[in-house]
Coordinates of C-alpha atoms and ligand atoms in Angstrom, one line a residue:
X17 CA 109.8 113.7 73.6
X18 CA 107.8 112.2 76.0
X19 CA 104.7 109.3 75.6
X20 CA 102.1 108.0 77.1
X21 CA 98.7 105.8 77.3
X22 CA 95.2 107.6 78.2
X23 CA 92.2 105.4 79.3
X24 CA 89.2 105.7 80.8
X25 CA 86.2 104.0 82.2
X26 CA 87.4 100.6 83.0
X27 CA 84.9 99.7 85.4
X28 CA 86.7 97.5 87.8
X29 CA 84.5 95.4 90.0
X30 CA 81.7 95.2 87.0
X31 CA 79.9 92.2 87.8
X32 CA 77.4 92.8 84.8
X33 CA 74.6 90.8 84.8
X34 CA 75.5 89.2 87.7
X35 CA 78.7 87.1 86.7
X36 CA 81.8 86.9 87.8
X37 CA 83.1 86.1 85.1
X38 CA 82.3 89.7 83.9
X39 CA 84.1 91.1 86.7
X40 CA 87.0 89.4 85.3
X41 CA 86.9 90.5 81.7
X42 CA 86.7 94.1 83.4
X43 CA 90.2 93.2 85.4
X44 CA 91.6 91.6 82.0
X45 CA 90.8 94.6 79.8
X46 CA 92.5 96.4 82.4
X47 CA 95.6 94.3 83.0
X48 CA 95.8 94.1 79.2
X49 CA 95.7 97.7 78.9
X50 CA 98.5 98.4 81.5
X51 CA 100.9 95.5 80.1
X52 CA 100.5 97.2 76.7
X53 CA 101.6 100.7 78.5
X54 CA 104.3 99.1 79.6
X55 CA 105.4 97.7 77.1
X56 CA 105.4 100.4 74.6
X57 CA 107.8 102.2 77.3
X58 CA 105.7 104.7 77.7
X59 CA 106.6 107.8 80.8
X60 CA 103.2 107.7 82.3
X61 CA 99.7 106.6 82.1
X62 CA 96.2 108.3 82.4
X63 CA 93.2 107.1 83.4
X64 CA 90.3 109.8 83.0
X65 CA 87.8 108.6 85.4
X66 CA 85.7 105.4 86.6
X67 CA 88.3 103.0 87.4
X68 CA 85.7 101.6 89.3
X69 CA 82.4 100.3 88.7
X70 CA 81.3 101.5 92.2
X71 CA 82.0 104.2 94.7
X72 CA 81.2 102.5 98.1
X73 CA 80.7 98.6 98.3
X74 CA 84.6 97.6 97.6
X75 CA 84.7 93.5 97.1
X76 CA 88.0 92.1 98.1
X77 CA 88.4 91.0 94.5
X78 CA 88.1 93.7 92.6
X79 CA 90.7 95.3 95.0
X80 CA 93.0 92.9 94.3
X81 CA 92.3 93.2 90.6
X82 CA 93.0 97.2 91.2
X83 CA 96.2 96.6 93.1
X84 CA 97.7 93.5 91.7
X85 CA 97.6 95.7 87.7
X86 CA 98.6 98.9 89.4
X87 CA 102.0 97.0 90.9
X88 CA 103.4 96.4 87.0
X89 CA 104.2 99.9 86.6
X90 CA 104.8 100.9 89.7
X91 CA 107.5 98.6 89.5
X92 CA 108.7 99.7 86.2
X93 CA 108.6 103.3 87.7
X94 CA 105.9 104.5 85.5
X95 CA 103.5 107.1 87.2
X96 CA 99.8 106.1 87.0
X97 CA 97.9 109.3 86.8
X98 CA 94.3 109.5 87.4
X99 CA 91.0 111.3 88.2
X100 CA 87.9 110.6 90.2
X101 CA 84.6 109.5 87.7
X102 CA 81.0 109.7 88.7
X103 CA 81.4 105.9 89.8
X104 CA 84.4 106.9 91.9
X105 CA 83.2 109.6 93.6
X106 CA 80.6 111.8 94.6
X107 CA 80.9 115.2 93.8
X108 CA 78.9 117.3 96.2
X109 CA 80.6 115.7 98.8
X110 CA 84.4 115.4 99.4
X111 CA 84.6 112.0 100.7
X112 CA 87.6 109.5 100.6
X113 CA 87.7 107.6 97.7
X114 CA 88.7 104.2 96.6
X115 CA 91.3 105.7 94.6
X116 CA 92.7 108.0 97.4
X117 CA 93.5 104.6 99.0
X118 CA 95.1 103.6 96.1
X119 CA 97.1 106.7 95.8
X120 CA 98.4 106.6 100.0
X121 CA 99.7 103.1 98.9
X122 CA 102.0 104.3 96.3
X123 CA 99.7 102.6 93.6
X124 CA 98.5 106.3 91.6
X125 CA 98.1 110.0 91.6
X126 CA 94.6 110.7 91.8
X127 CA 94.4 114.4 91.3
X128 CA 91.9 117.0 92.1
X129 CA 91.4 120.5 93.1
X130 CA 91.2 121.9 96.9
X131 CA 89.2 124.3 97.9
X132 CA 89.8 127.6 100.1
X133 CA 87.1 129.7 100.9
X134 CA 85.1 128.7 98.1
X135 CA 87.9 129.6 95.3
X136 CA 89.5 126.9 93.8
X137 CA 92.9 126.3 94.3
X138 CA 95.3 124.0 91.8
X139 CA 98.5 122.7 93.9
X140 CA 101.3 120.2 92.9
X141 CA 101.2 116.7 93.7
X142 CA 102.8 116.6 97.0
X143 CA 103.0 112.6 97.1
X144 CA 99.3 112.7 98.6
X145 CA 97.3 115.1 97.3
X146 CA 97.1 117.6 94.4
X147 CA 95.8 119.0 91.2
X148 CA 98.3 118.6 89.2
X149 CA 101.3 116.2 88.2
X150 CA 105.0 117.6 86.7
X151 CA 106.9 114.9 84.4
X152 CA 109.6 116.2 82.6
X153 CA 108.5 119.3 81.9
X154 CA 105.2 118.1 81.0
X155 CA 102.3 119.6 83.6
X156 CA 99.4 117.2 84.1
X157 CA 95.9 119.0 85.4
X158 CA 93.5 116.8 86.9
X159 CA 90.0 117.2 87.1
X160 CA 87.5 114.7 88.9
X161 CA 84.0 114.7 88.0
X162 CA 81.6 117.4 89.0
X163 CA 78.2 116.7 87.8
X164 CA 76.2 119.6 87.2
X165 CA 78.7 122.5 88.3
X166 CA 81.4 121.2 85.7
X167 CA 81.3 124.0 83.3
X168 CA 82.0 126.7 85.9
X169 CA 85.2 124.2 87.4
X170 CA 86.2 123.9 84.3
X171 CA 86.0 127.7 84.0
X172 CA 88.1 127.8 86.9
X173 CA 90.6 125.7 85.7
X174 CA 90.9 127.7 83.0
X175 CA 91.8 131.0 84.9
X176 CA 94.2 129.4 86.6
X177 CA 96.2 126.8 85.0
X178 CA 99.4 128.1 83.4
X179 CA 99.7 129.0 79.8
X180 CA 102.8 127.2 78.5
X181 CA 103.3 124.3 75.9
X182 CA 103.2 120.8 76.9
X183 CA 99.9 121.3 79.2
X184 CA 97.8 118.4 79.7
X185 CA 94.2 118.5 81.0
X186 CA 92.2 115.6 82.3
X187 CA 89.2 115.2 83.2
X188 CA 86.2 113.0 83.5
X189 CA 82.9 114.9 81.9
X190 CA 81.6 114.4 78.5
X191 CA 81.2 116.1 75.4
X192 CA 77.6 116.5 74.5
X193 CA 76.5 115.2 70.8
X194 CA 78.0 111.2 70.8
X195 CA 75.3 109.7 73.4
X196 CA 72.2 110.0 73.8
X197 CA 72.2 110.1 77.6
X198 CA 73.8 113.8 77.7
X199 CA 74.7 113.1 81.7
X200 CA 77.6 114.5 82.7
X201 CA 77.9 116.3 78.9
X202 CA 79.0 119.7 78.3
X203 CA 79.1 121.6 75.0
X204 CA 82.5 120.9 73.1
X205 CA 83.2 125.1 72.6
X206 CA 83.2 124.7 76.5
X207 CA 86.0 122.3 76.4
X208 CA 87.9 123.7 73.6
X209 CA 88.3 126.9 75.1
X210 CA 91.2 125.0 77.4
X211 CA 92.7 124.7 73.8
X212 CA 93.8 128.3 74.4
X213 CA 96.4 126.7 77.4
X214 CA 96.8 123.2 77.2
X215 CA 97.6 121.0 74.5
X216 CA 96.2 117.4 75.0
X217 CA 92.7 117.2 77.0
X218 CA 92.3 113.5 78.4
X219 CA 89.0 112.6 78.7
X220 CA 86.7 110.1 80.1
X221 CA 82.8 109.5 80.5
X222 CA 81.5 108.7 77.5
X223 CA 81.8 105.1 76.7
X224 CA 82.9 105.6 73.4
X225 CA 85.8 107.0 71.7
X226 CA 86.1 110.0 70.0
X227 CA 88.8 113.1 68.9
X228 CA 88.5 116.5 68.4
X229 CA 90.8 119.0 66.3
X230 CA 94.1 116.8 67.8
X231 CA 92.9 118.6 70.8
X232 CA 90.3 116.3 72.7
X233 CA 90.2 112.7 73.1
X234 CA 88.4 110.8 74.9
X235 CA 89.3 106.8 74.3
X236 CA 86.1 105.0 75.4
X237 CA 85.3 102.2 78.1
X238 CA 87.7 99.1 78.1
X239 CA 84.6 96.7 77.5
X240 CA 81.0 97.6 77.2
X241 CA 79.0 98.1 80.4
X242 CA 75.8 98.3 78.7
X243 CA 74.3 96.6 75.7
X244 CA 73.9 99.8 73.7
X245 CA 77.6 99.8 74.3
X246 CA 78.5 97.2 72.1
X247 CA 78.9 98.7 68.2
X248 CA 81.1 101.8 69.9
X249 CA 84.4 102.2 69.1
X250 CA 86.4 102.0 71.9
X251 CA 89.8 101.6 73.1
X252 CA 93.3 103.8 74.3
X253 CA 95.4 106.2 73.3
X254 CA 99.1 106.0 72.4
X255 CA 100.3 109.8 72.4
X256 CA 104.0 111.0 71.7
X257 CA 104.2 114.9 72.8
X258 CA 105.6 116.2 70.1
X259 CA 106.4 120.1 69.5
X260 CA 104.2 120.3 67.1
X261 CA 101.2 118.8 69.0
X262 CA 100.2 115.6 70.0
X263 CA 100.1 112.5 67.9
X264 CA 97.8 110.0 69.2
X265 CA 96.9 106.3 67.8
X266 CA 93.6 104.6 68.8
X267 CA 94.6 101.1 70.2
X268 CA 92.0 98.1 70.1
X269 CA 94.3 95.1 69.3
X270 CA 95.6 95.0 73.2
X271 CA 92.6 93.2 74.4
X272 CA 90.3 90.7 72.9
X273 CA 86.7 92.5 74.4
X274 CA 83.6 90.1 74.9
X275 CA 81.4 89.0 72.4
X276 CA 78.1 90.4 72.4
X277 CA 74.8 88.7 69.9
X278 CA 71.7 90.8 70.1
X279 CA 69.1 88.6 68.8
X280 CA 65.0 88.9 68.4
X281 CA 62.8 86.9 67.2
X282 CA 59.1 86.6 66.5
X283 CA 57.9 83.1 67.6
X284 CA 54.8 81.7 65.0
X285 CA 54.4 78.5 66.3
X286 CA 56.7 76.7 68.5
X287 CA 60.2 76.1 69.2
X288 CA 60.9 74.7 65.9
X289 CA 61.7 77.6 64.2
X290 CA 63.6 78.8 67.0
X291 CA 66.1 76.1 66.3
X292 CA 66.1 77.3 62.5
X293 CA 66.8 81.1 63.2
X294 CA 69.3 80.0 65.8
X295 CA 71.4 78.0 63.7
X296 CA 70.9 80.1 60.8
X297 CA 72.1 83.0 62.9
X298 CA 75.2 81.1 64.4
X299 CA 76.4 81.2 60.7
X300 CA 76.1 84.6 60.1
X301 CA 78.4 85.7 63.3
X302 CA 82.3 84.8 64.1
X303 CA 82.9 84.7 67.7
X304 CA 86.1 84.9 69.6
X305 CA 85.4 83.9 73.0
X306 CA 81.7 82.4 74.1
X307 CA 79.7 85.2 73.9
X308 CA 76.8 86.9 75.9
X309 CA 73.7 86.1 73.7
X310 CA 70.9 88.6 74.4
X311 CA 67.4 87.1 72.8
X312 CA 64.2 89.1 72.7
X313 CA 61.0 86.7 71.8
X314 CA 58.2 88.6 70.5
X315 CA 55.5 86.3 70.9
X316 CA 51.4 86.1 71.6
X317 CA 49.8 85.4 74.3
X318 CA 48.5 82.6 73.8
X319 CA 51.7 81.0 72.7
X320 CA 54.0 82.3 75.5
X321 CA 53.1 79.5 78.0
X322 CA 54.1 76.6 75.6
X323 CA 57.7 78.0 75.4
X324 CA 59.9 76.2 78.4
X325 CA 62.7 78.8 79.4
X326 CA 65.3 76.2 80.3
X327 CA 64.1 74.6 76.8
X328 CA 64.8 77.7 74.7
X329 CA 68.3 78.2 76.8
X330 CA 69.5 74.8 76.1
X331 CA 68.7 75.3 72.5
X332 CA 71.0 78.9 72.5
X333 CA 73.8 77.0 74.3
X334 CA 73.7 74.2 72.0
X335 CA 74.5 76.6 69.2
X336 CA 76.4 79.5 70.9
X337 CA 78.5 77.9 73.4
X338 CA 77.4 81.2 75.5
X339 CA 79.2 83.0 78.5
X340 CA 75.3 83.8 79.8
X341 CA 71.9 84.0 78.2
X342 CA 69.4 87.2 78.5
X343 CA 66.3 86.5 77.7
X344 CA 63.2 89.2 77.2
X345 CA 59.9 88.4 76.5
X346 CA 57.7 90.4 74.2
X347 CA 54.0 89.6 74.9
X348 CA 51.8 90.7 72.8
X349 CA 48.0 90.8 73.1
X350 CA 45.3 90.3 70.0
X351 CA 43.6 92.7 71.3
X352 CA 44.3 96.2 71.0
X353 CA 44.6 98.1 74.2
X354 CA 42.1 101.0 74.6
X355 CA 43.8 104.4 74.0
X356 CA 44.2 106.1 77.2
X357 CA 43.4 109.8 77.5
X358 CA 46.3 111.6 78.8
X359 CA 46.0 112.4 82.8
X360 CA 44.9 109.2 83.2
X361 CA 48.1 107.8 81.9
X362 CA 49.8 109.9 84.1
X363 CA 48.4 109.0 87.1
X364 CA 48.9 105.4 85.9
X365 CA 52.8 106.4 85.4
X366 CA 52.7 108.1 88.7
X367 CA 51.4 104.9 90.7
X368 CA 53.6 102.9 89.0
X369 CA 56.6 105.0 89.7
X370 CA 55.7 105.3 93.0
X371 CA 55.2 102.0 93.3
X372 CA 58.6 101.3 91.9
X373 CA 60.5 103.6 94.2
X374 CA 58.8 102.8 97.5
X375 CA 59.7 98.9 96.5
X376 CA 63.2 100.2 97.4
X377 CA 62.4 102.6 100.2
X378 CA 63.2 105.9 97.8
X379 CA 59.1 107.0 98.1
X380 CA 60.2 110.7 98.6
X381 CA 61.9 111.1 95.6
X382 CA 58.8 109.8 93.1
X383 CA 58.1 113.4 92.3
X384 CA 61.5 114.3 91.2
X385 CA 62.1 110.9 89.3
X386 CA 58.7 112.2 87.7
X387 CA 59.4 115.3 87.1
X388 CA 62.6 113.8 85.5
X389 CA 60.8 111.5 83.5
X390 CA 58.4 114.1 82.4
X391 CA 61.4 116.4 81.3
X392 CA 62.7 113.9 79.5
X393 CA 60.1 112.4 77.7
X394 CA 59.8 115.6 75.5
X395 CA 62.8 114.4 73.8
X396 CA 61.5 111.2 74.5
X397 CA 64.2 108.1 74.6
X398 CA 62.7 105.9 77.4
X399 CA 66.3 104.3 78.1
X400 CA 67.9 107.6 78.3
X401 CA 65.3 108.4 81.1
X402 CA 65.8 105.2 83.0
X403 CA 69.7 105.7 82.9
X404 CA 69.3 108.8 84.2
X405 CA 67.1 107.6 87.4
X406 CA 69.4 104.9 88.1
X407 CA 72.3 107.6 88.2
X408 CA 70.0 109.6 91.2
X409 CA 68.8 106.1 92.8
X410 CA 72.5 105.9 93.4
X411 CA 73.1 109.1 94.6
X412 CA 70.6 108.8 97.3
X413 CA 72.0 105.9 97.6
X414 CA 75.5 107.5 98.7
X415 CA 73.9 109.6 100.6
X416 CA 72.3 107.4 102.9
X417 CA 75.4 105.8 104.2
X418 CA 75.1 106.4 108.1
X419 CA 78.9 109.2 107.6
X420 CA 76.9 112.1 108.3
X421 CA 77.7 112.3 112.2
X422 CA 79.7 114.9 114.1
X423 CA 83.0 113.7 113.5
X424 CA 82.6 114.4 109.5
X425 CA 80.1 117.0 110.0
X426 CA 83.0 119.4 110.3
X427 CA 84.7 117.8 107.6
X428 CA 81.8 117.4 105.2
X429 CA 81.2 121.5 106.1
X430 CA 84.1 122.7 105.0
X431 CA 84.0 120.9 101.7
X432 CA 80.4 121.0 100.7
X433 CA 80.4 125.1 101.7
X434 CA 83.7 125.3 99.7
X435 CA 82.5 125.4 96.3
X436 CA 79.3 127.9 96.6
X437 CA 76.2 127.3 93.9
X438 CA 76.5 123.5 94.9
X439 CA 72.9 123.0 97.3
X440 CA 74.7 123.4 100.8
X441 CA 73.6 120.1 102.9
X442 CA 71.9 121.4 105.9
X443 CA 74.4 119.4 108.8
X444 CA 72.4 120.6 111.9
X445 CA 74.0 121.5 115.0
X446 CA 76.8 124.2 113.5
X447 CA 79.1 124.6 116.2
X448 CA 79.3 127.4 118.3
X449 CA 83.4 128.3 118.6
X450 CA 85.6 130.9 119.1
X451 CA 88.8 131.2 117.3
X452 CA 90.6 130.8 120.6
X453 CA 89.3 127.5 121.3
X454 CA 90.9 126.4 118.6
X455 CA 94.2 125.1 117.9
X456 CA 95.8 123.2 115.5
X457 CA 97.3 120.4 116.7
X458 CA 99.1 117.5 115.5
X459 CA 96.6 114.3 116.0
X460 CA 97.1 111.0 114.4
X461 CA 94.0 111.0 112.3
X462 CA 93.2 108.8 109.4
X463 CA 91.6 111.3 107.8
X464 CA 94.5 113.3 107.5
X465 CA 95.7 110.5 104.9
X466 CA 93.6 112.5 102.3
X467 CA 93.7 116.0 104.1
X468 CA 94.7 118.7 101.0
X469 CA 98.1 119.7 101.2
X470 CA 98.4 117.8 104.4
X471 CA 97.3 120.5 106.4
X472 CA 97.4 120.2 110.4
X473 CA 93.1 119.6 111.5
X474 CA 91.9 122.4 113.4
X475 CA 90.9 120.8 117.1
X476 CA 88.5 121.8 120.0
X477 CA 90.2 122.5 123.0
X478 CA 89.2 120.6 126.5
Ligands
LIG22 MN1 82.1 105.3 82.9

């Protein structure tokens, strides 16, 4: 019988809301998580996707963080077995990832598929690279995160994994139906077509934890990265591989998460009955650690310049002992605002947007974010819309970083061409080469570090 630990989206290097001391309640949900692992004795452990909060700025902190947990079972011997998420990696381009460097240190497995001439190809670990894992007879298939094209990988997958018991699939994608922002969400018949071949699917994404017919799980995010996170359940899986199927426990007690208060209020006259609902809400809540306290003051006009912010946050921390205060104003006018006809409002929107975007140099992209926005609003949920622009701000983002000269060109190429349907990046200059001036030939190449299958590059000759 073998067991082990699946969780996802721990979000290393999370400064929320700017504080450190954030960060380190992402590293200590982490670190808790691992210990726990390891002390349960488990074989391995699986982490389905966004181990890190982001895919290019690295701070030398959270790498620590990342490498200083990773050590405790490499030390005890226990694999750690993991997959690219959306915050890891991009996935129209094949770039190196933080967790490849993890992975050419000894620390993980960080599995994903290679491609050859556009057809997918799933190959054993071979200590650097590979789709899937082998543990005592268990196979382990690895899936990063694919955006938009997932369902046809997926597909993929599922034509060529093996069809034997004690398959496990992992991936990081979403099941549509438990969030509202259906990002990175697929239909669950999709996934539980893999139910055909494998037996556990290990999933990551969606920040809250949920199971399917003992066939899906996905565990949820180690701590909340977003308010609307807070009231999820969330936490890991303990799974024995039994013959019968797996039997997998929900853990929450390993970790003591932050303490979120959501609070609003509607301010009559002063701060006086501030310091009433404060203290009469301090009563209502236990806390376990000093909390994050997230007040909304819905207040007139005419009242909002008599209220001192420093005031009102020295009230909340005399009651609440807080971590950090958010504070949002709600100002309201007497006066009604006059109904706007409806292209008017749009060009309003469109400014705005515009606006907005070209405050952070990203102009070109207003009519997509609009277009977006527009699609979006039809099923309207304004914060599912905003989510979803902040995912493409940091695409573009990505993008932007000065890699795309002629030394990756080649490299990029190959990998973007690789898996057809994806929009093929136009690289310029292709290349004019015979096959005779070319020869493979061993280089010392850092790239090579993450090459698939640790194939030889293919060099210019002088
Ligand atoms: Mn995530």
């Amino acid at each position: 019988m073998v067991k082990f630990v699946h969780m996802a989206d721990i979000h290393l290097g999370n400064k929320q809301y700017g504080s450190e001391e954030r960060q380190m309640d992402f590293a200590q949900a982490f670190l808790d998580a691992i210990k726990f692992a390891v002390e349960e004795k488990v074989d391995f452990i699986l982490i389905a996707g966004d181990l890190f909060h982001k895919k290019t700025e690295m701070d030398p902190v959270t790498l620590l963080q990342a490498r200083k947990v990773l050590e405790i079972p490499k030390e005890e011997g226990i694999p750690v077995i993991g997959v690219e998420g959306n915050h890891d990696s991009t996935y129209f381009r094949d770039s190196y990832s933080w967790m490849d460097y993890l992975a050419v240190n000894g620390l993980m497995i960080n599995l994903k598929p290679s491609f050859e001439d556009g057809k997918l190809k799933l190959e054993e670990w071979n200590g650097k690279s590979g789709a899937y894992y082998e543990f005592n007879g268990i196979r382990i298939y690895g899936m990063k995160y694919y955006g938009s094209i997932s369902e046809r990988i997926i597909e993929e997958y599922f034509a060529k994994m093996r069809s034997s018991k004690n398959t496990i699939f992992m991936a990081h994608i979403g099941v549509e139906g438990y969030v509202r922002n259906m990002y990175g969400c697929i239909p669950s018949a999709k996934i539980h077509k893999l139910g055909r071949k494998v037996d556990y699917i290990a999933l990551g994404h969606v920040h809250k934890a949920f199971v399917e017919k003992n066939l899906v799980f996905n565990p949820g995010s180690l701590e909340a990265c977003d308010i609307t996170e807070i009231a999820y359940e969330r936490g890991i899986f303990v799974v024995d591989m039994e013959n019968d199927g797996p039997k997998a426990t929900l853990k929450k007690d390993f970790y003591e998460p932050r303490d979120f208060v959501i609070l609003k209020y509607r301010v009559k006259k002063g701060i006086e009955g501030l310091k009433g609902f404060l203290s009469s809400e301090r009563k209502k809540i236990k806390l376990k650690n000093k909390p994050v306290i997230d007040l909304t003051l819905d207040v007139e006009r005419s009242l909002r310049n008599s209220l001192e912010e420093d005031k009102i946050k020295e009230l909340i921390s005399e009651y609440f002992d807080p971590l950090l205060i958010r504070l949002h104003w709600d100002v309201r006018d007497h006066f009604r605002p006059t109904m706007l006809d409806l292209s008017t409002k749009e060009s309003i929107e469109r400014s705005v947007v515009e606006q907005l975007l070209d405050n952070y140099k990203y102009g070109k992209i207003a009519p997509e974010v609009l277009k977006l926005k527009k699609l979006f609003s039809t099923s309207f949920d304004l914060e599912m819309v905003d989510r979803l622009i902040d995912d493409l701000l940091f695409e573009r983002e990505d993008a932007k970083s000065p890699q795309k000269d002629s030394v990756l060109a080649e490299e990029l190429k190959d990998s973007v061409d690789s898996v057809d349907g994806i929009e093929k990046l136009d690289l310029g200059k292709e290349m004019e080469k015979s096959e005779s001036d070319i020869e493979e030939e061993e280089v010392w190449d850092w790239r090579r570090a993450c090459d698939k299958g640790g194939r030889p590059r293919k060099r210019k000759k002088l």
